[in-house]
PDB file of C-alpha atoms in Angstrom:
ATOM      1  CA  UNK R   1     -29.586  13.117   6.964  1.00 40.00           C
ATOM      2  CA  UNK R   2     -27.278  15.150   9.263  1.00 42.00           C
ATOM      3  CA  UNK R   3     -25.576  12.407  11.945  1.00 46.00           C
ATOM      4  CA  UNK R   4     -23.629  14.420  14.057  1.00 50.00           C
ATOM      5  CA  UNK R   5     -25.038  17.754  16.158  1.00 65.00           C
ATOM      6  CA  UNK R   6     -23.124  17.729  19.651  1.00 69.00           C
ATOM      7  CA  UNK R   7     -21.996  21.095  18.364  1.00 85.00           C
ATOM      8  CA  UNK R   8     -25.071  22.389  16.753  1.00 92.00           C
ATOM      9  CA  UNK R   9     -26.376  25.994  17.852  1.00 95.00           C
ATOM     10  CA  UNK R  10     -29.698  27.638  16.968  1.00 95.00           C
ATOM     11  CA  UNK R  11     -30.470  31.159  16.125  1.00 95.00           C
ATOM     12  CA  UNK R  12     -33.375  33.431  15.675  1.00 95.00           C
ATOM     13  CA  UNK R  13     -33.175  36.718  14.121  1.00 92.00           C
ATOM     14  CA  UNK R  14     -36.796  38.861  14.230  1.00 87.00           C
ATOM     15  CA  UNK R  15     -37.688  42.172  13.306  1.00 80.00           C
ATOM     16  CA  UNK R  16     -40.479  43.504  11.850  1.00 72.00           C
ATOM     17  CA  UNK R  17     -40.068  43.177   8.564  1.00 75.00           C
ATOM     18  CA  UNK R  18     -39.028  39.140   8.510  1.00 84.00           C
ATOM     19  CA  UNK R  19     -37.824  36.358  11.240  1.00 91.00           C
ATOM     20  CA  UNK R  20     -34.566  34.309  10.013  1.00 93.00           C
ATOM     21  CA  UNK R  21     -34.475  31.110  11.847  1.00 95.00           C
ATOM     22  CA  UNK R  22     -31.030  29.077  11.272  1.00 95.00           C
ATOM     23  CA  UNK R  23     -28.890  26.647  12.896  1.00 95.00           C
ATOM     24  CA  UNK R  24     -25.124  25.705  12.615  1.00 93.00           C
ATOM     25  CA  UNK R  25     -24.009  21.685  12.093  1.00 92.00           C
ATOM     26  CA  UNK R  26     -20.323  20.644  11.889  1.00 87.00           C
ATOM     27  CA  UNK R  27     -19.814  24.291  10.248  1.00 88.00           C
ATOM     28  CA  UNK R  28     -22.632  23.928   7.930  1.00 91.00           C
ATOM     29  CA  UNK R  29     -25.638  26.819   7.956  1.00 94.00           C
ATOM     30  CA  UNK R  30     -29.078  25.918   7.591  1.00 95.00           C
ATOM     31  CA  UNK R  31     -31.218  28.946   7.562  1.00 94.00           C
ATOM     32  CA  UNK R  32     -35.596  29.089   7.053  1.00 94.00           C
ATOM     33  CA  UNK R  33     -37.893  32.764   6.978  1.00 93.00           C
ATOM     34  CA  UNK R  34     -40.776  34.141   7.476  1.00 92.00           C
ATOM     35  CA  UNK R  35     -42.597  36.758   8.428  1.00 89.00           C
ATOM     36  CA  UNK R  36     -42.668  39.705  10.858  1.00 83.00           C
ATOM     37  CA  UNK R  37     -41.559  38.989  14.306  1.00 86.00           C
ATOM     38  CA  UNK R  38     -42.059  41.686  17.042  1.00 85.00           C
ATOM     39  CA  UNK R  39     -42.721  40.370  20.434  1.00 86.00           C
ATOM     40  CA  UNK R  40     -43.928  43.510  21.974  1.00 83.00           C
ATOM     41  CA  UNK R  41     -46.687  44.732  19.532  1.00 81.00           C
ATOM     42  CA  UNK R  42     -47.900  40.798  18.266  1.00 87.00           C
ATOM     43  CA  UNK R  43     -46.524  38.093  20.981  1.00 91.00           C
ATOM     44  CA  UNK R  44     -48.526  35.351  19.105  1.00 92.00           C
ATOM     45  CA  UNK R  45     -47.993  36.549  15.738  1.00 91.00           C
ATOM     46  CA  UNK R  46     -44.201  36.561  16.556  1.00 91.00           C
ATOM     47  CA  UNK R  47     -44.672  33.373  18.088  1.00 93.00           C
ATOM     48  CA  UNK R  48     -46.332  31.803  15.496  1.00 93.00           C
ATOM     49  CA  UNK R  49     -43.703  33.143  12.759  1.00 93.00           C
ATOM     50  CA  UNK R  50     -40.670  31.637  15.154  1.00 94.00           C
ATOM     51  CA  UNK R  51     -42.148  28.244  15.203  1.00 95.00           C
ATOM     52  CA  UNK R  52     -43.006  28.359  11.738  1.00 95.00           C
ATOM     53  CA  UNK R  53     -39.339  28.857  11.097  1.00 94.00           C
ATOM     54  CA  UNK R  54     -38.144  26.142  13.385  1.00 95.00           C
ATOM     55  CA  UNK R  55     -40.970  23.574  11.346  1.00 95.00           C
ATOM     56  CA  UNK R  56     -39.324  24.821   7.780  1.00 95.00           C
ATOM     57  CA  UNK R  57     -35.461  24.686   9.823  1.00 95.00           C
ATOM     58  CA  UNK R  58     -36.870  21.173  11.115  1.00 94.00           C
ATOM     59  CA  UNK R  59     -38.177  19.704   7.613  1.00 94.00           C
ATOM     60  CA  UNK R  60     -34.687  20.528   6.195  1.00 94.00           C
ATOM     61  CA  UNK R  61     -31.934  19.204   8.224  1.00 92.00           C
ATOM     62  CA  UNK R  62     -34.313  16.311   9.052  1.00 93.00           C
ATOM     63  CA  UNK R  63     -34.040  16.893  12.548  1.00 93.00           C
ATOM     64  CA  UNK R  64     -37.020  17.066  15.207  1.00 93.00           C
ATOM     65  CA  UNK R  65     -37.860  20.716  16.894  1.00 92.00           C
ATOM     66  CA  UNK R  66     -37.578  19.371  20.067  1.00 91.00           C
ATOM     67  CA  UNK R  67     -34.152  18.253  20.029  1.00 91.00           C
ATOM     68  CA  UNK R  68     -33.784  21.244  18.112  1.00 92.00           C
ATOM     69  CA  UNK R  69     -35.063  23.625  21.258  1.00 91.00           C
ATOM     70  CA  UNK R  70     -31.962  22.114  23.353  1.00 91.00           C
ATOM     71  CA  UNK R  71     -29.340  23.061  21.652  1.00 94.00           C
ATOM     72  CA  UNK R  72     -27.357  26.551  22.871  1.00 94.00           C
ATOM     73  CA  UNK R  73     -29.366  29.144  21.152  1.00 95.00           C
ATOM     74  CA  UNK R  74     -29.505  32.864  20.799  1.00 95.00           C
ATOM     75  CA  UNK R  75     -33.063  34.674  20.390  1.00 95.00           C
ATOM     76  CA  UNK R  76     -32.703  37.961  19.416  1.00 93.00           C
ATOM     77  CA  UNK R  77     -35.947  39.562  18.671  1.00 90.00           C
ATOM     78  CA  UNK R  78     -37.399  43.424  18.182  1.00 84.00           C
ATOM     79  CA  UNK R  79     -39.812  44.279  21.194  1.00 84.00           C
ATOM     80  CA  UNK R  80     -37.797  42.567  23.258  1.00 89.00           C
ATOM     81  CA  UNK R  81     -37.991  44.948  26.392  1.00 86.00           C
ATOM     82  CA  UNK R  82     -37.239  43.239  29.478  1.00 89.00           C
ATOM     83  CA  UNK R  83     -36.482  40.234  31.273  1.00 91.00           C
ATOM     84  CA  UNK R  84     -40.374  39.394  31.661  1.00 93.00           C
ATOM     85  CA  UNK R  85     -41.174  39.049  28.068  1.00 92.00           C
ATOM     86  CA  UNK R  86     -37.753  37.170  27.623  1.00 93.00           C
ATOM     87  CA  UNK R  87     -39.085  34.577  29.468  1.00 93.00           C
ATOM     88  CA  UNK R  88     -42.158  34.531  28.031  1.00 93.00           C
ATOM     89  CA  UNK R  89     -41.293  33.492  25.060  1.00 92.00           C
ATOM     90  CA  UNK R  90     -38.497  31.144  26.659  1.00 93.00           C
ATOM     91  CA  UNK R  91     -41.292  29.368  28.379  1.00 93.00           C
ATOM     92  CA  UNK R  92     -43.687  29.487  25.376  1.00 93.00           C
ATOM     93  CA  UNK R  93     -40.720  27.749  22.679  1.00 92.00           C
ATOM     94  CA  UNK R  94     -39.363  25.586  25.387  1.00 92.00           C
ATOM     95  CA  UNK R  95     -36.253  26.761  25.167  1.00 90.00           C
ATOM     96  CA  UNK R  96     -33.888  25.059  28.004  1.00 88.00           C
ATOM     97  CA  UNK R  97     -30.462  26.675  26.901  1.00 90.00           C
ATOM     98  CA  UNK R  98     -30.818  30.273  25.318  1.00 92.00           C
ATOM     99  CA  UNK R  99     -30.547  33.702  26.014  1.00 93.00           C
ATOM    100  CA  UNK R 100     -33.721  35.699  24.986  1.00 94.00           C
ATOM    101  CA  UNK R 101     -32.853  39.493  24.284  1.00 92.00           C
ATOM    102  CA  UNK R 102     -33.993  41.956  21.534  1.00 90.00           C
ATOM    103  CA  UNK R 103     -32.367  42.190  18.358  1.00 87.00           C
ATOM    104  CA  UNK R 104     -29.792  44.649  18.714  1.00 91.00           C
ATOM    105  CA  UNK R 105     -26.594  42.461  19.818  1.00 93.00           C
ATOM    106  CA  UNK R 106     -27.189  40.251  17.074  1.00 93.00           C
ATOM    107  CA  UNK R 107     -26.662  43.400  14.874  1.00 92.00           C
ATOM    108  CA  UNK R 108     -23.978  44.211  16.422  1.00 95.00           C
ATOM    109  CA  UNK R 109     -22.036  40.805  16.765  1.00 95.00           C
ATOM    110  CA  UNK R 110     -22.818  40.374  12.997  1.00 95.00           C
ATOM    111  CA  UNK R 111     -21.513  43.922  11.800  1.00 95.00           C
ATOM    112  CA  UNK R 112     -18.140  43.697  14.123  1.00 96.00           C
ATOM    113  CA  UNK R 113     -17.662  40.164  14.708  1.00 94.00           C
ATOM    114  CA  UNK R 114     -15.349  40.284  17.941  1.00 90.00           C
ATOM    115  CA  UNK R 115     -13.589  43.553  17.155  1.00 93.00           C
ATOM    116  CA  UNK R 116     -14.046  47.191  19.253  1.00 95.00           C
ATOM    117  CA  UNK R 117     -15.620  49.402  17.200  1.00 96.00           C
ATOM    118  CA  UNK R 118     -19.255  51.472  16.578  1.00 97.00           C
ATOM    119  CA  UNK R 119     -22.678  50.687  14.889  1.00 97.00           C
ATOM    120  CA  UNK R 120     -24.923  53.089  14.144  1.00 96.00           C
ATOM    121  CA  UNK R 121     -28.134  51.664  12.606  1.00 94.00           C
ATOM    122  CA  UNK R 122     -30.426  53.463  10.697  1.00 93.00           C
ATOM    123  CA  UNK R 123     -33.198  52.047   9.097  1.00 87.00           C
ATOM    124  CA  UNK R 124     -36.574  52.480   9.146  1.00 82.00           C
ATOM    125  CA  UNK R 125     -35.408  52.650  13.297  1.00 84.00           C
ATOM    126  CA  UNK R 126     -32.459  53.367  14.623  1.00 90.00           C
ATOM    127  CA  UNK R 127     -30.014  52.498  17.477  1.00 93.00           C
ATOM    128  CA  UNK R 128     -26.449  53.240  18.066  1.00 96.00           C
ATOM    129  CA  UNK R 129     -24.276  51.164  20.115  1.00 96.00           C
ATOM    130  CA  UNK R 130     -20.078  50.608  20.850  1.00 96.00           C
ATOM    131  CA  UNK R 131     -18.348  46.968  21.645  1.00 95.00           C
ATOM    132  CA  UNK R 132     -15.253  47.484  23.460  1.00 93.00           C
ATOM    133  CA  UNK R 133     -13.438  44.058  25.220  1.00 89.00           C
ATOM    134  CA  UNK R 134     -16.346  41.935  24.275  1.00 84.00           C
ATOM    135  CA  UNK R 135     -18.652  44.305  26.293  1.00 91.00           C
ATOM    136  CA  UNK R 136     -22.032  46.158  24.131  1.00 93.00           C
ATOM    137  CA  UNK R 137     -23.594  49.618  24.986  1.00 95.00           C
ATOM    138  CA  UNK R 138     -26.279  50.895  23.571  1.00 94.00           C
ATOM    139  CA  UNK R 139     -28.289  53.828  22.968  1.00 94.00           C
ATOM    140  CA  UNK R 140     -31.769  54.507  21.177  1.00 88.00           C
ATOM    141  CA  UNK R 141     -34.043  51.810  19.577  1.00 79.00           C
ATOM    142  CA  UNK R 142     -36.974  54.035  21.405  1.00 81.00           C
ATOM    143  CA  UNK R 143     -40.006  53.693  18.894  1.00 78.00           C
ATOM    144  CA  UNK R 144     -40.556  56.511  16.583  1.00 79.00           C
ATOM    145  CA  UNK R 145     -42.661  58.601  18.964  1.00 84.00           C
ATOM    146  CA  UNK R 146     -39.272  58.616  21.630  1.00 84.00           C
ATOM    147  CA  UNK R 147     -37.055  58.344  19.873  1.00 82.00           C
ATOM    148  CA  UNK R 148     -35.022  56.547  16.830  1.00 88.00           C
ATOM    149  CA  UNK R 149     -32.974  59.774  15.317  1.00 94.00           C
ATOM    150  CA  UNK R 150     -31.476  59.971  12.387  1.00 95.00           C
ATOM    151  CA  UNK R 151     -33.865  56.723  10.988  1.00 93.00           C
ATOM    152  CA  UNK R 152     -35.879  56.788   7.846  1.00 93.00           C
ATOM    153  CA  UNK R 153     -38.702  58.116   9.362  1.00 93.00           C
ATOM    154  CA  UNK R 154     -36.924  60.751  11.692  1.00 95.00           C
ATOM    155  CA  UNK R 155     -35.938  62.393   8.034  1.00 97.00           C
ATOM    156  CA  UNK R 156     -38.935  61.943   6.622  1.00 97.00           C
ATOM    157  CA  UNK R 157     -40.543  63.679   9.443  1.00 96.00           C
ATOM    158  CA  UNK R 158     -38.255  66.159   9.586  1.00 97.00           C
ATOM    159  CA  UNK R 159     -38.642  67.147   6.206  1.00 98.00           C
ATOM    160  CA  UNK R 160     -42.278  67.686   6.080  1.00 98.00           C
ATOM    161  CA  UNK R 161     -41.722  70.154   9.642  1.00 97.00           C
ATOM    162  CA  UNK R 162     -39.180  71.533   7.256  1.00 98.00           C
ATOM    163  CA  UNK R 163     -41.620  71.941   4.874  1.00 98.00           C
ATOM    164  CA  UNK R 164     -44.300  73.574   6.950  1.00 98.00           C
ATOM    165  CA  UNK R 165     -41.584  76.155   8.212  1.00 97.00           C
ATOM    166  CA  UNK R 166     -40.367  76.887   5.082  1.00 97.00           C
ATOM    167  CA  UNK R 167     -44.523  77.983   4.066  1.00 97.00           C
ATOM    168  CA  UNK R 168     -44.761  80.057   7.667  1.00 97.00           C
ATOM    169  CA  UNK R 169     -41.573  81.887   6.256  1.00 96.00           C
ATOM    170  CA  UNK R 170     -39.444  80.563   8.745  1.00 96.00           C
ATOM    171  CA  UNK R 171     -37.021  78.368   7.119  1.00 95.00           C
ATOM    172  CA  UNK R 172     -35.653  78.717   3.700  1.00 94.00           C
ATOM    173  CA  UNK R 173     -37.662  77.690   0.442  1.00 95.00           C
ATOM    174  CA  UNK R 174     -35.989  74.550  -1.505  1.00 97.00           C
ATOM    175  CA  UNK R 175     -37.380  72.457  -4.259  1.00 97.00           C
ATOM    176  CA  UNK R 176     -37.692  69.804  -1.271  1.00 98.00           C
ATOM    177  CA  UNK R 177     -39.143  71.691   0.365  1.00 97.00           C
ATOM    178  CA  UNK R 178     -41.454  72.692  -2.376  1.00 97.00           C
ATOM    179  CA  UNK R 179     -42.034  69.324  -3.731  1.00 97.00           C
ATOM    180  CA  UNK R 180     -43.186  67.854  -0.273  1.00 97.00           C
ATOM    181  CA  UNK R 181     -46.271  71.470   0.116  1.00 97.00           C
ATOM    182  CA  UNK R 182     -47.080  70.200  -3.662  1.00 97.00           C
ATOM    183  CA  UNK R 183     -46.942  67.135  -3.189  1.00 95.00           C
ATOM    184  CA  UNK R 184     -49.025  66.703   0.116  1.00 95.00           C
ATOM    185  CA  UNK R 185     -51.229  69.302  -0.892  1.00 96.00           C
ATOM    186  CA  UNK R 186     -50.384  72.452   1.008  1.00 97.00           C
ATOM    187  CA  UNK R 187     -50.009  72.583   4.823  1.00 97.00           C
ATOM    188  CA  UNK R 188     -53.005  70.954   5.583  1.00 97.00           C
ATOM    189  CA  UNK R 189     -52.402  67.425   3.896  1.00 97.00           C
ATOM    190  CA  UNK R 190     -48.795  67.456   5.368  1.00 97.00           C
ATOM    191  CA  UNK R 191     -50.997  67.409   8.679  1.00 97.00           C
ATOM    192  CA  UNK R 192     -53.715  65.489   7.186  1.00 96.00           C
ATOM    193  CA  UNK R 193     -50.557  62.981   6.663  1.00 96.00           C
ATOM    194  CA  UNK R 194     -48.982  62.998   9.767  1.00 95.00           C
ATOM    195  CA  UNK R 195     -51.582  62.433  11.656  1.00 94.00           C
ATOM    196  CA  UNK R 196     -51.984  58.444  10.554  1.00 92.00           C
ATOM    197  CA  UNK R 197     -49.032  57.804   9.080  1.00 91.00           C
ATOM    198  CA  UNK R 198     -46.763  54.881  10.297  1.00 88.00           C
ATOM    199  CA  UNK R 199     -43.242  54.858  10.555  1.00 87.00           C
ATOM    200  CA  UNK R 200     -42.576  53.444   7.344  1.00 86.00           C
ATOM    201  CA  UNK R 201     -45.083  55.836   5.699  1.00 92.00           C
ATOM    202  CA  UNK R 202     -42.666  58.672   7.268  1.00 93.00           C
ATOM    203  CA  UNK R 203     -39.442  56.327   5.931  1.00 92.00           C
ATOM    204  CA  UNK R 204     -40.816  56.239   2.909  1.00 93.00           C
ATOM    205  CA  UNK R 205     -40.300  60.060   1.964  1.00 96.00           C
ATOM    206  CA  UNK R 206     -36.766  59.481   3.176  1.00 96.00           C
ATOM    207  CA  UNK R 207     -34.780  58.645  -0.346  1.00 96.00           C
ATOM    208  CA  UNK R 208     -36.361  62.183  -1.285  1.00 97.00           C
ATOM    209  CA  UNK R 209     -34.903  63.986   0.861  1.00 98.00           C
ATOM    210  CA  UNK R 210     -31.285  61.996  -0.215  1.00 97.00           C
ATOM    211  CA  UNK R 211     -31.617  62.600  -3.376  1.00 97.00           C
ATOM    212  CA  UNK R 212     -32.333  66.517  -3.068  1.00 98.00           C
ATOM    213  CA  UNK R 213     -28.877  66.698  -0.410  1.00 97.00           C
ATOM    214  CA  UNK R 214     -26.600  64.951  -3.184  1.00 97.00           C
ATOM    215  CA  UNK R 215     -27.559  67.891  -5.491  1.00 96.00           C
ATOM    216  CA  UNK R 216     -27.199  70.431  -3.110  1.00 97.00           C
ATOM    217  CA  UNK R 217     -30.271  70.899  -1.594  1.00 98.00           C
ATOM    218  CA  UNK R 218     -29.778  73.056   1.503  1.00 97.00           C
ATOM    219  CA  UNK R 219     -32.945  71.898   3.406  1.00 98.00           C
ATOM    220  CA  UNK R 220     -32.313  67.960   2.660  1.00 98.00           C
ATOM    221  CA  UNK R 221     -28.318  69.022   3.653  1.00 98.00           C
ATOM    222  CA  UNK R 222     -29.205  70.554   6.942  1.00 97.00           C
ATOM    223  CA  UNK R 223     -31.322  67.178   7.715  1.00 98.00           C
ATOM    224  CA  UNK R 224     -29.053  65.053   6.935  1.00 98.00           C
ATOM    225  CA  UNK R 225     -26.573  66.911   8.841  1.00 98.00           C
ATOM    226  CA  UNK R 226     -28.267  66.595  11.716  1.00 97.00           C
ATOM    227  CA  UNK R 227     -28.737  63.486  11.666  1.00 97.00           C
ATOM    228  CA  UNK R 228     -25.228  63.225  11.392  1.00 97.00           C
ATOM    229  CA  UNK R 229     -24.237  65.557  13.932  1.00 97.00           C
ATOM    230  CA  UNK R 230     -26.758  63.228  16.565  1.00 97.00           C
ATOM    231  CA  UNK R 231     -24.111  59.758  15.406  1.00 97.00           C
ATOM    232  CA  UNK R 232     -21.258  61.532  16.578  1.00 97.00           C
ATOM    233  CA  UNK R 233     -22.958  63.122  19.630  1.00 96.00           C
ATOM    234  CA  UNK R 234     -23.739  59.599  21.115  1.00 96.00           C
ATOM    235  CA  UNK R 235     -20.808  57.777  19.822  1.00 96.00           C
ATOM    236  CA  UNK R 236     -19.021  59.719  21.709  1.00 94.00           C
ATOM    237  CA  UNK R 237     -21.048  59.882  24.837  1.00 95.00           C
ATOM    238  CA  UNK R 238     -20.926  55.901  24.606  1.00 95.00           C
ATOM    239  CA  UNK R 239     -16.956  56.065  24.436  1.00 92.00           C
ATOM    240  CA  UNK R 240     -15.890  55.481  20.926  1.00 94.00           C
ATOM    241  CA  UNK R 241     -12.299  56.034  20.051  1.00 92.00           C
ATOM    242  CA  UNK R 242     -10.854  57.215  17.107  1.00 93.00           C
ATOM    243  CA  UNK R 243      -9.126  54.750  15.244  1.00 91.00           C
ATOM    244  CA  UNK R 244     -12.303  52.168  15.985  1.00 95.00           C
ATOM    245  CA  UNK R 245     -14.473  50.441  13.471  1.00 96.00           C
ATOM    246  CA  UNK R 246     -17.351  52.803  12.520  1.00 97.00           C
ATOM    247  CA  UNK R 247     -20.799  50.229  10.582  1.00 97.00           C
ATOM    248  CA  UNK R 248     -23.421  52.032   9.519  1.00 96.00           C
ATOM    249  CA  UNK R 249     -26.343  49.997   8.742  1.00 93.00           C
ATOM    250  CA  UNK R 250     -29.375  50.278   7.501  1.00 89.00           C
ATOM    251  CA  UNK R 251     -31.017  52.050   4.407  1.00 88.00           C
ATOM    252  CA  UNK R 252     -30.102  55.241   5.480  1.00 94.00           C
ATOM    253  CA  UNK R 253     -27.272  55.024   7.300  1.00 95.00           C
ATOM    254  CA  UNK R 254     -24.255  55.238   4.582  1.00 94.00           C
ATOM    255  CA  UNK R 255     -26.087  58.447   3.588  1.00 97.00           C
ATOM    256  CA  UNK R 256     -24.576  60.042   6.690  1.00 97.00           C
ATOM    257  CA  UNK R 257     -21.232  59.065   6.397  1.00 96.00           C
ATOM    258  CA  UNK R 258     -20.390  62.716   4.306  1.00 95.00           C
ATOM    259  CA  UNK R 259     -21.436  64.162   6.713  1.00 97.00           C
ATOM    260  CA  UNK R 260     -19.221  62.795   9.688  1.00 97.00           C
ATOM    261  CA  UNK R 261     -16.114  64.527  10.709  1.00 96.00           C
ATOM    262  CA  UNK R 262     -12.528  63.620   8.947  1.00 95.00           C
ATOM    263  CA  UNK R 263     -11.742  60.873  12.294  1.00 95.00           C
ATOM    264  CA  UNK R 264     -14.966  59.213  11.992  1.00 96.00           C
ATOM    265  CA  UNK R 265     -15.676  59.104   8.385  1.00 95.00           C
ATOM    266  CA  UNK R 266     -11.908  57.439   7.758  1.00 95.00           C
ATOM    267  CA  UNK R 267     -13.193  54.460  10.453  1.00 96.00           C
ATOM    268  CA  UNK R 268     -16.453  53.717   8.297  1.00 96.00           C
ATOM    269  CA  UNK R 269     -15.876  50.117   7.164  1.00 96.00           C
ATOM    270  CA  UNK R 270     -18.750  47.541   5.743  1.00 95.00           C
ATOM    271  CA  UNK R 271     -20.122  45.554   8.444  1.00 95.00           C
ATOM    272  CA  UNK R 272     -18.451  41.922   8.432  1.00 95.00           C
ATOM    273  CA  UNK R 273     -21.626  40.131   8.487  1.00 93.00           C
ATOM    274  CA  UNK R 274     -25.634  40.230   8.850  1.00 90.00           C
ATOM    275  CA  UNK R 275     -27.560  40.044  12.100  1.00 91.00           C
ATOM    276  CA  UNK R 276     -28.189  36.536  11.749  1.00 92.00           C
ATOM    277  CA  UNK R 277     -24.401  35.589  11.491  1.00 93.00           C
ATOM    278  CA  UNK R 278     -24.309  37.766  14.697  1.00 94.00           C
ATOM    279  CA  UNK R 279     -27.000  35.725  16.674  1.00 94.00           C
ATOM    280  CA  UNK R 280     -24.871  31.976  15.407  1.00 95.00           C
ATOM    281  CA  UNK R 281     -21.766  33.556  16.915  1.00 94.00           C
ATOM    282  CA  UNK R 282     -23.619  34.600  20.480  1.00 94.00           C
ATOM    283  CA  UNK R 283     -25.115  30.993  20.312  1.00 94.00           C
ATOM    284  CA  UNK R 284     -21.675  29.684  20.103  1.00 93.00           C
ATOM    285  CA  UNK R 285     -20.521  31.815  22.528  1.00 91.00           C
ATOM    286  CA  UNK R 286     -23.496  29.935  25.132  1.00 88.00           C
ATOM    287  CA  UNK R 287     -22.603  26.828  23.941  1.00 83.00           C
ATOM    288  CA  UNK R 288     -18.434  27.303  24.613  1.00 81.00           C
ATOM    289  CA  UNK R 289     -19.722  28.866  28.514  1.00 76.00           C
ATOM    290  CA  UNK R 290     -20.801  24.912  29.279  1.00 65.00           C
ATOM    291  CA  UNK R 291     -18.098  22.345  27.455  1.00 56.00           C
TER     292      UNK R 291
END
């Protein structure tokens, strides 16, 4: 049994693909998941998954969840849109000493650590934001109908629009291009598709589209490209100097980095850490605010 937790600090990590629940004792990481945790489009599913994890995180370092729920913590969740829903789920865990925000800082804390510098996340979603001085800005993270360029499913979108100029005669002819009207079956499955398909469905044509640009593909290259071409645009519209740390996370992300110009592609480093590690350093960061 764990003795000593004056300095322990609790985390939660939820997107919608899995919720990481962890604390930090005397140094030592303790870490339980489950499933998908978005706040905005299941509040009691998320909820439900979050206290699952603190009942696994509990069970382990032998620890109740209500001593657990006092510690400094940092809850940094997807669908996490404003300060009413923050406190919502505050209220709901019992939480008496966190800060409730979505899941991007975590991501960012985790991929910089302290350090200026640029993420640009692309995954099934996408967001881009700069740390400068300690200080996060952010852009995207909009939902696939508003936004969240350059993700997974923004290519894989793109491609089949591609696809359907490329049969009206209006863009060039590739085998992507090709494939996808094959593939689909003709115009009218590409619409049949689009018209149910999630965003993950849409992701999910993305490592076509990839593949095709590594061998020269000049549909797949212009996508990419653009997707490119809209990381620069709002890094620097968000103030990122050359010379600054450049992440890119998420599955697509690194695909982009060809594409970047000389300054930025040179800054492209591996993130330091995971999202998780991100939300135990912002927990610290609560708990250091009151000794």
């Amino acid at each position: 049994m764990i003795e000593s937790h004056d300095s322990a600090v609790l985390a939660v990590d939820g997107g919608g693909t899995r919720c990481r629940v962890a604390c930090e004792i005397d140094g030592a990481v303790h870490c339980s998941e489950t499933g998908a945790a978005n706040v905005s489009t299941d509040f009691d599913g998320a909820l439900k998954q979050i206290r699952a994890g603190l009942d696994a995180l509990s069970r382990q370092v032998e620890i109740k969840v209500e001593d657990m729920i006092g510690w400094p913590a940092f809850i940094g969740l997807a669908g996490v849109t404003d300060a009413g829903i923050a406190g919502r789920l505050s209220d709901a865990l019992g939480l008496t000493n966190a800060r409730v925000e979505d899941d991007r800082p975590a991501a960012v804390r985790g991929a910089l650590g302290a350090q200026d510098g640029l993420v640009a996340h692309c995954g099934t979603g996408s967001f881009i934001a700069v740390q400068a001085d300690g200080a996060m800005r952010f852009a995207g993270g909009w939902g696939s109908v508003l936004g969240d360029e350059a993700s997974a499913q923004w290519v894989g979108r793109r491609a089949l629009s591609e696809a359907l100029c490329a049969y009206d005669g209006t863009q060039i002819g590739t085998r992507l291009t090709q494939s996808l009207l094959t593939d689909m079956g003709g115009p009218a499955g590409i619409v049949r598709f689009a018209k149910n398909a999630s965003p993950a469905q849409f992701g999910a044509l993305a490592p076509q589209v990839t593949s095709e640009a590594k061998e020269g593909d000049r549909v797949a290259v212009q996508i990419l490209q653009a997707g490119s071409d809209y990381i620069v645009e709002i890094a620097n519209g968000l103030g990122w100097q050359p010379g600054r740390t450049i992440c890119l996370t998420g599955g697509i992300a690194g695909h982009y980095a060809t594409y970047l110009p000389d300054n930025m592609r040179s800054a492209v480093r591996p993130p330091l850490g995971e999202p998780l590690t991100g939300a135990l350093a912002l927990a610290k960061e609560i708990r250091n605010e009151h000794l």
